[in-house]
Short mmCIF file of C-alpha atoms and ligand atoms in Angstrom, two decimals:
data_model
loop_
_atom_site.label_atom_id
_atom_site.label_comp_id
_atom_site.label_asym_id
_atom_site.label_seq_id
_atom_site.Cartn_x
_atom_site.Cartn_y
_atom_site.Cartn_z
CA ILE A 2 25.55 112.48 129.29
CA TYR A 3 26.82 112.15 125.75
CA ARG A 4 25.11 115.25 124.32
CA SER A 5 28.20 117.24 125.14
CA ILE A 6 30.46 115.41 122.66
CA SER A 7 31.27 117.70 119.73
CA GLY A 8 33.45 115.58 117.54
CA VAL A 9 36.29 113.20 116.75
CA ALA A 10 39.70 114.38 115.53
CA VAL A 11 42.28 112.20 113.83
CA ASP A 12 45.94 113.18 113.36
CA LYS A 13 48.04 110.81 111.30
CA ASP A 14 51.01 113.15 110.91
CA GLN A 15 52.63 112.79 114.30
CA SER A 16 55.56 110.72 115.53
CA CYS A 17 56.57 109.87 119.06
CA VAL A 18 60.04 110.34 120.61
CA THR A 19 60.99 109.53 124.20
CA ILE A 20 64.15 110.42 126.08
CA MET A 21 64.56 107.63 128.65
CA ASN A 22 65.83 107.61 132.21
CA VAL A 23 66.70 111.27 132.61
CA PRO A 24 67.60 112.27 136.20
CA ASP A 25 64.43 113.31 138.02
CA LYS A 26 65.80 116.53 139.43
CA PRO A 27 65.05 120.23 138.93
CA GLY A 28 66.22 121.80 135.71
CA ILE A 29 66.41 118.69 133.53
CA ALA A 30 63.11 119.21 131.70
CA GLY A 31 64.15 122.81 131.09
CA ARG A 32 67.42 121.82 129.41
CA ILE A 33 65.61 119.31 127.22
CA MET A 34 62.88 121.72 126.19
CA GLN A 35 65.38 124.49 125.54
CA ALA A 36 67.35 122.27 123.17
CA LEU A 37 64.16 121.47 121.24
CA ALA A 38 63.07 125.13 121.15
CA GLU A 39 66.52 126.22 119.92
CA ASN A 40 66.14 123.75 117.05
CA ASN A 41 62.77 125.27 116.19
CA ILE A 42 60.92 122.04 116.79
CA VAL A 43 57.19 122.46 117.21
CA ILE A 44 56.07 120.16 119.98
CA ASP A 45 52.56 118.69 119.76
CA MET A 46 52.30 116.90 123.15
CA ILE A 47 54.67 116.58 126.12
CA MET A 48 54.08 113.67 128.48
CA GLN A 49 55.95 112.74 131.63
CA ALA A 50 54.11 110.22 133.79
CA PHE A 51 55.00 108.32 136.94
CA HIS A 52 58.33 106.48 136.84
CA PRO A 53 58.91 103.44 139.07
CA THR A 54 62.60 104.02 139.60
CA ALA A 55 63.14 106.79 142.11
CA GLY A 56 65.45 109.43 140.70
CA HIS A 57 64.68 108.78 137.03
CA ASN A 58 61.98 109.66 134.57
CA ASN A 59 61.12 109.48 130.85
CA ILE A 60 59.74 112.38 128.81
CA THR A 61 57.71 111.60 125.70
CA PHE A 62 57.10 114.10 122.90
CA THR A 63 54.86 113.91 119.89
CA VAL A 64 56.09 115.97 116.95
CA HIS A 65 55.07 116.34 113.31
CA VAL A 66 56.60 113.53 111.24
CA SER A 67 58.67 116.15 109.32
CA ASP A 68 60.41 117.04 112.64
CA LEU A 69 61.08 113.45 113.69
CA ASP A 70 64.70 113.21 112.53
CA GLN A 71 65.64 116.62 113.93
CA THR A 72 64.00 115.76 117.27
CA ILE A 73 65.90 112.48 117.54
CA LYS A 74 69.15 114.26 116.60
CA THR A 75 68.60 117.01 119.16
CA LEU A 76 67.77 114.62 121.99
CA GLU A 77 70.67 112.32 121.06
CA SER A 78 73.04 115.35 121.18
CA ILE A 79 72.11 116.16 124.80
CA LYS A 80 71.53 112.62 126.06
CA ASP A 81 75.06 112.09 127.43
CA ASP A 82 75.27 115.52 129.06
CA LEU A 83 72.04 114.73 130.86
CA ASP A 84 73.06 111.20 131.76
CA ALA A 85 69.96 109.82 130.05
CA SER A 86 70.02 106.21 128.89
CA SER A 87 68.54 106.36 125.38
CA VAL A 88 66.28 108.05 122.87
CA ILE A 89 63.54 105.85 121.45
CA SER A 90 61.14 106.77 118.68
CA ASP A 91 57.96 105.36 117.19
CA PRO A 92 56.89 106.82 113.83
CA ASP A 93 53.92 104.42 113.59
CA ILE A 94 51.35 106.44 115.52
CA ALA A 95 48.06 108.17 114.96
CA LYS A 96 46.19 110.31 117.50
CA VAL A 97 42.45 109.72 117.72
CA SER A 98 40.64 112.17 120.00
CA LEU A 99 37.12 112.54 121.31
CA ILE A 100 36.31 116.21 121.86
CA GLY A 101 33.57 117.63 124.03
CA ALA A 102 32.82 120.06 126.83
CA GLY A 103 31.35 117.37 129.04
CA LEU A 104 34.24 114.90 128.99
CA ALA A 105 35.89 116.05 132.20
CA GLY A 106 35.60 113.39 134.88
CA GLN A 107 33.41 111.05 132.84
CA SER A 108 35.02 107.69 133.62
CA GLY A 109 32.17 105.92 131.83
CA ILE A 110 32.95 107.56 128.49
CA ALA A 111 36.61 106.50 128.66
CA ALA A 112 35.58 102.99 129.70
CA THR A 113 33.22 102.74 126.70
CA ILE A 114 35.90 103.85 124.25
CA PHE A 115 38.71 101.73 125.67
CA ASN A 116 36.47 98.66 125.82
CA SER A 117 35.34 99.17 122.23
CA PHE A 118 38.94 99.46 121.07
CA GLY A 119 39.73 96.26 122.99
CA ALA A 120 36.84 94.37 121.42
CA ALA A 121 38.07 95.44 117.98
CA GLY A 122 41.61 94.30 118.74
CA ILE A 123 42.96 97.86 118.63
CA ASN A 124 45.94 98.37 120.97
CA ILE A 125 46.20 101.72 122.77
CA LYS A 126 49.83 102.88 122.69
CA MET A 127 49.39 106.11 124.69
CA ILE A 128 46.59 107.97 126.46
CA ALA A 129 46.27 111.68 127.25
CA THR A 130 43.29 113.59 128.58
CA SER A 131 42.27 117.14 129.33
CA GLU A 132 38.91 118.65 130.35
CA MET A 133 37.80 118.81 126.74
CA LYS A 134 39.56 115.90 125.17
CA LEU A 135 40.27 112.18 125.38
CA THR A 136 43.22 111.28 123.13
CA CYS A 137 44.28 107.72 122.29
CA VAL A 138 47.46 107.04 120.37
CA VAL A 139 47.13 103.93 118.22
CA SER A 140 49.17 102.50 115.37
CA ALA A 141 48.60 104.25 112.05
CA ALA A 142 46.89 101.15 110.61
CA ASP A 143 44.24 101.33 113.34
CA ALA A 144 43.43 105.03 112.97
CA ASP A 145 40.38 104.74 110.73
CA ARG A 146 38.80 101.90 112.67
CA ALA A 147 39.46 103.72 115.96
CA SER A 148 37.88 106.87 114.64
CA LYS A 149 34.80 104.99 113.42
CA ILE A 150 34.43 103.39 116.84
CA MET A 151 34.65 106.76 118.56
CA HIS A 152 32.02 108.19 116.18
CA SER A 153 29.60 105.29 116.61
CA SER A 154 30.00 105.10 120.44
CA PHE A 155 28.39 108.50 120.66
CA GLY A 156 25.79 108.34 118.00
CA GLU A 157 27.77 110.71 115.88
CA GLU A 158 27.35 111.02 112.14
CA GLU A 159 30.51 109.99 110.37
CA ILE B 5 53.75 135.49 121.55
CA TYR B 6 52.73 135.66 125.16
CA ARG B 7 49.62 137.78 124.74
CA SER B 8 47.60 134.63 124.32
CA ILE B 9 48.11 133.39 127.88
CA SER B 10 44.90 133.76 129.85
CA GLY B 11 45.82 132.51 133.26
CA VAL B 12 47.34 130.10 135.74
CA ALA B 13 45.33 127.39 137.51
CA VAL B 14 46.42 125.54 140.63
CA ASP B 15 44.80 122.36 141.91
CA LYS B 16 46.01 121.12 145.27
CA ASP B 17 43.25 118.54 145.73
CA GLN B 18 44.48 115.78 143.46
CA SER B 19 46.37 112.56 144.15
CA CYS B 20 48.18 110.31 141.69
CA VAL B 21 47.75 106.54 141.32
CA THR B 22 49.56 104.32 138.83
CA ILE B 23 48.89 100.70 137.91
CA MET B 24 52.26 99.34 136.86
CA ASN B 25 53.31 96.86 134.17
CA VAL B 26 49.92 95.97 132.78
CA PRO B 27 50.01 93.84 129.60
CA ASP B 28 50.13 96.12 126.60
CA LYS B 29 47.39 94.41 124.63
CA PRO B 30 43.90 95.37 123.46
CA GLY B 31 41.19 95.48 126.09
CA ILE B 32 43.33 96.05 129.20
CA ALA B 33 42.71 99.79 129.50
CA GLY B 34 39.00 99.13 129.07
CA ARG B 35 38.89 96.67 131.95
CA ILE B 36 40.76 99.11 134.19
CA MET B 37 38.59 102.06 133.29
CA GLN B 38 35.44 100.03 133.67
CA ALA B 39 36.39 99.04 137.23
CA LEU B 40 36.98 102.67 138.10
CA ALA B 41 33.71 103.79 136.48
CA GLU B 42 31.77 101.07 138.31
CA ASN B 43 33.17 102.39 141.58
CA ASN B 44 31.96 105.91 140.64
CA ILE B 45 35.46 107.34 140.70
CA VAL B 46 35.74 110.67 138.92
CA ILE B 47 39.00 110.64 136.98
CA ASP B 48 40.80 113.94 136.54
CA MET B 49 43.64 112.94 134.16
CA ILE B 50 44.57 109.66 132.49
CA MET B 51 48.17 109.28 131.28
CA GLN B 52 49.80 106.37 129.52
CA ALA B 53 53.14 107.25 127.94
CA PHE B 54 55.81 105.25 126.19
CA HIS B 55 57.02 102.11 128.05
CA PRO B 56 60.49 100.70 127.38
CA THR B 57 59.60 97.08 127.94
CA ALA B 58 57.73 95.73 124.94
CA GLY B 59 54.48 94.15 126.01
CA HIS B 60 53.99 96.20 129.18
CA ASN B 61 52.75 99.63 130.09
CA ASN B 62 51.79 101.75 133.10
CA ILE B 63 48.63 103.85 133.35
CA THR B 64 48.62 106.87 135.66
CA PHE B 65 45.44 108.51 137.00
CA THR B 66 44.95 111.69 138.94
CA VAL B 67 41.86 111.64 141.15
CA HIS B 68 40.47 113.93 143.84
CA VAL B 69 42.17 113.21 147.17
CA SER B 70 38.81 112.02 148.58
CA ASP B 71 38.78 109.22 145.95
CA LEU B 72 42.40 108.13 146.56
CA ASP B 73 41.69 105.20 148.86
CA GLN B 74 38.85 103.86 146.72
CA THR B 75 41.00 104.17 143.58
CA ILE B 76 43.85 102.22 145.18
CA LYS B 77 41.41 99.59 146.43
CA THR B 78 39.78 99.21 143.01
CA LEU B 79 43.08 98.89 141.14
CA GLU B 80 44.47 96.49 143.76
CA SER B 81 41.34 94.32 143.35
CA ILE B 82 41.92 93.86 139.62
CA LYS B 83 45.73 93.87 139.61
CA ASP B 84 46.15 90.10 139.80
CA ASP B 85 43.48 89.35 137.17
CA LEU B 86 45.28 91.70 134.82
CA ASP B 87 48.74 90.35 135.67
CA ALA B 88 49.92 93.84 136.62
CA SER B 89 52.86 94.13 138.97
CA SER B 90 51.78 96.81 141.47
CA VAL B 91 49.68 99.85 142.30
CA ILE B 92 51.70 102.89 143.40
CA SER B 93 50.27 106.15 144.66
CA ASP B 94 51.57 109.60 145.45
CA PRO B 95 49.25 111.88 147.47
CA ASP B 96 51.83 114.68 147.57
CA ILE B 97 50.98 116.40 144.31
CA ALA B 98 49.67 119.73 143.07
CA LYS B 99 48.81 120.57 139.46
CA VAL B 100 49.99 123.95 138.22
CA SER B 101 48.73 124.83 134.74
CA LEU B 102 49.34 127.64 132.29
CA ILE B 103 46.25 128.27 130.20
CA GLY B 104 46.02 130.05 126.89
CA ALA B 105 44.86 129.79 123.31
CA GLY B 106 48.29 130.28 121.88
CA LEU B 107 50.12 127.57 123.80
CA ALA B 108 49.91 124.89 121.17
CA GLY B 109 53.32 124.15 119.70
CA GLN B 110 55.16 126.89 121.58
CA SER B 111 58.28 125.03 122.68
CA GLY B 112 59.76 128.30 123.92
CA ILE B 113 57.01 128.81 126.50
CA ALA B 114 57.50 125.33 127.93
CA ALA B 115 61.28 125.85 127.98
CA THR B 116 60.85 129.14 129.89
CA ILE B 117 58.60 127.56 132.49
CA PHE B 118 60.62 124.38 132.96
CA ASN B 119 63.90 126.35 133.23
CA SER B 120 62.37 128.74 135.77
CA PHE B 121 61.18 125.80 137.88
CA GLY B 122 64.67 124.30 137.65
CA ALA B 123 66.35 127.53 138.74
CA ALA B 124 64.01 127.67 141.76
CA GLY B 125 64.80 124.07 142.68
CA ILE B 126 61.25 122.90 141.92
CA ASN B 127 61.12 119.30 140.69
CA ILE B 128 58.56 118.46 138.01
CA LYS B 129 56.92 115.14 138.86
CA MET B 130 54.65 114.85 135.80
CA ILE B 131 53.91 116.88 132.63
CA ALA B 132 50.77 116.92 130.49
CA THR B 133 49.87 119.28 127.64
CA SER B 134 46.97 120.01 125.36
CA GLU B 135 46.40 122.79 122.80
CA MET B 136 45.22 125.17 125.51
CA LYS B 137 47.13 124.02 128.52
CA LEU B 138 50.58 123.21 129.92
CA THR B 139 50.23 121.28 133.20
CA CYS B 140 53.12 120.52 135.58
CA VAL B 141 52.61 118.27 138.56
CA VAL B 142 54.86 119.31 141.45
CA SER B 143 54.92 118.43 145.14
CA ALA B 144 52.27 120.19 147.20
CA ALA B 145 54.93 122.23 149.01
CA ASP B 146 56.08 123.73 145.69
CA ALA B 147 52.62 124.67 144.37
CA ASP B 148 52.59 128.31 145.42
CA ARG B 149 56.13 129.04 144.24
CA ALA B 150 55.44 127.27 140.95
CA SER B 151 52.27 129.27 140.42
CA LYS B 152 54.10 132.55 141.14
CA ILE B 153 56.79 131.61 138.64
CA MET B 154 54.19 130.83 135.97
CA HIS B 155 52.48 134.18 136.65
CA SER B 156 55.68 136.23 136.54
CA SER B 157 57.04 134.47 133.43
CA PHE B 158 54.24 135.95 131.47
CA GLY B 159 53.92 139.34 132.98
CA GLU B 160 50.69 138.31 134.59
CA GLU B 161 49.18 140.01 137.58
CA GLU B 162 49.16 137.68 140.56
C1 LIG C 204 62.45 114.70 134.73
C2 LIG C 204 62.36 116.19 134.82
O1 LIG C 204 61.06 116.61 134.55
C3 LIG C 204 62.77 116.72 136.19
N1 LIG C 204 61.93 116.19 137.22
C4 LIG C 204 62.68 118.24 136.18
O2 LIG C 204 62.08 118.81 137.00
O3 LIG C 204 63.20 118.88 135.33
C1 LIG C 205 48.02 99.24 128.29
C2 LIG C 205 46.70 99.30 127.62
O1 LIG C 205 46.39 100.61 127.28
C3 LIG C 205 46.57 98.43 126.38
N1 LIG C 205 47.56 98.82 125.42
C4 LIG C 205 45.18 98.53 125.80
O2 LIG C 205 45.01 98.79 124.69
O3 LIG C 205 44.21 98.37 126.49
#
């Protein structure tokens, strides 16, 4: 099952910015993304998950740390127009990703990784997956330990 | 810029389940994932974004519609142990994804898609991205229109 893992990637140069409580209606994400594109901000990840309050949602972006201030400024400048509540950022993040063709649908692999992080006292700040990748966002201080755990869970050479 | 788009994928067979307000401390995601793995549930996407209340977070899963009931049952069975507040599901989803090698970092592409959905009155329920993929979760009724919009935005043949 684990033969299909091809590696571990670590990215310590990202920051996270979230625009909170935007109206959950058509066109809002477009206006936000357009403002970021017009300010030439390169977006690494976009994440909008389930929001408990009907009618509202949060959109989280990861951007290169050099774009953090511009991203906050851009989102702050449109916040009131959009009727959003706030813009919150977290510069203390690192992305640690397991990469492999066979990851899709493997609940056991994610359980192994998340449990190992838990046993090591590493808190998972964000999670994102795709067919080829399992990404955990942890605090920058935990990046190296998290990466070692990912390597050793799959018999990988460092 | 758009030459690197290779296609549009539509998945109408998924459902969304979120476990709300779990403690945001090491080991929690592992216990949740382990319960799902032990129940042989194939997870399509895992998403944990930024949570405004310090100390809490929500984890959203997309699973095949045939696994929806078992997923809800599994998460309900561990909810109290974990001190989570609730398990919420939404069976009315479809994933519409733009796929292409050149997507990474292209804010303009995401802005085009999100604005086109907005203009068509299509609400975006969830968003997930990776280097190769931009995924929008919309209601099942909007899937075909959303897919047509993605195709036509990039000069694709249907
Ligand atoms: C929140 C935002 O994504 C909104 N639902 C939209 O479609 O634009
Ligand atoms: C919420 C959950 O992901 C928790 N932060 C953990 O690390 O397990």
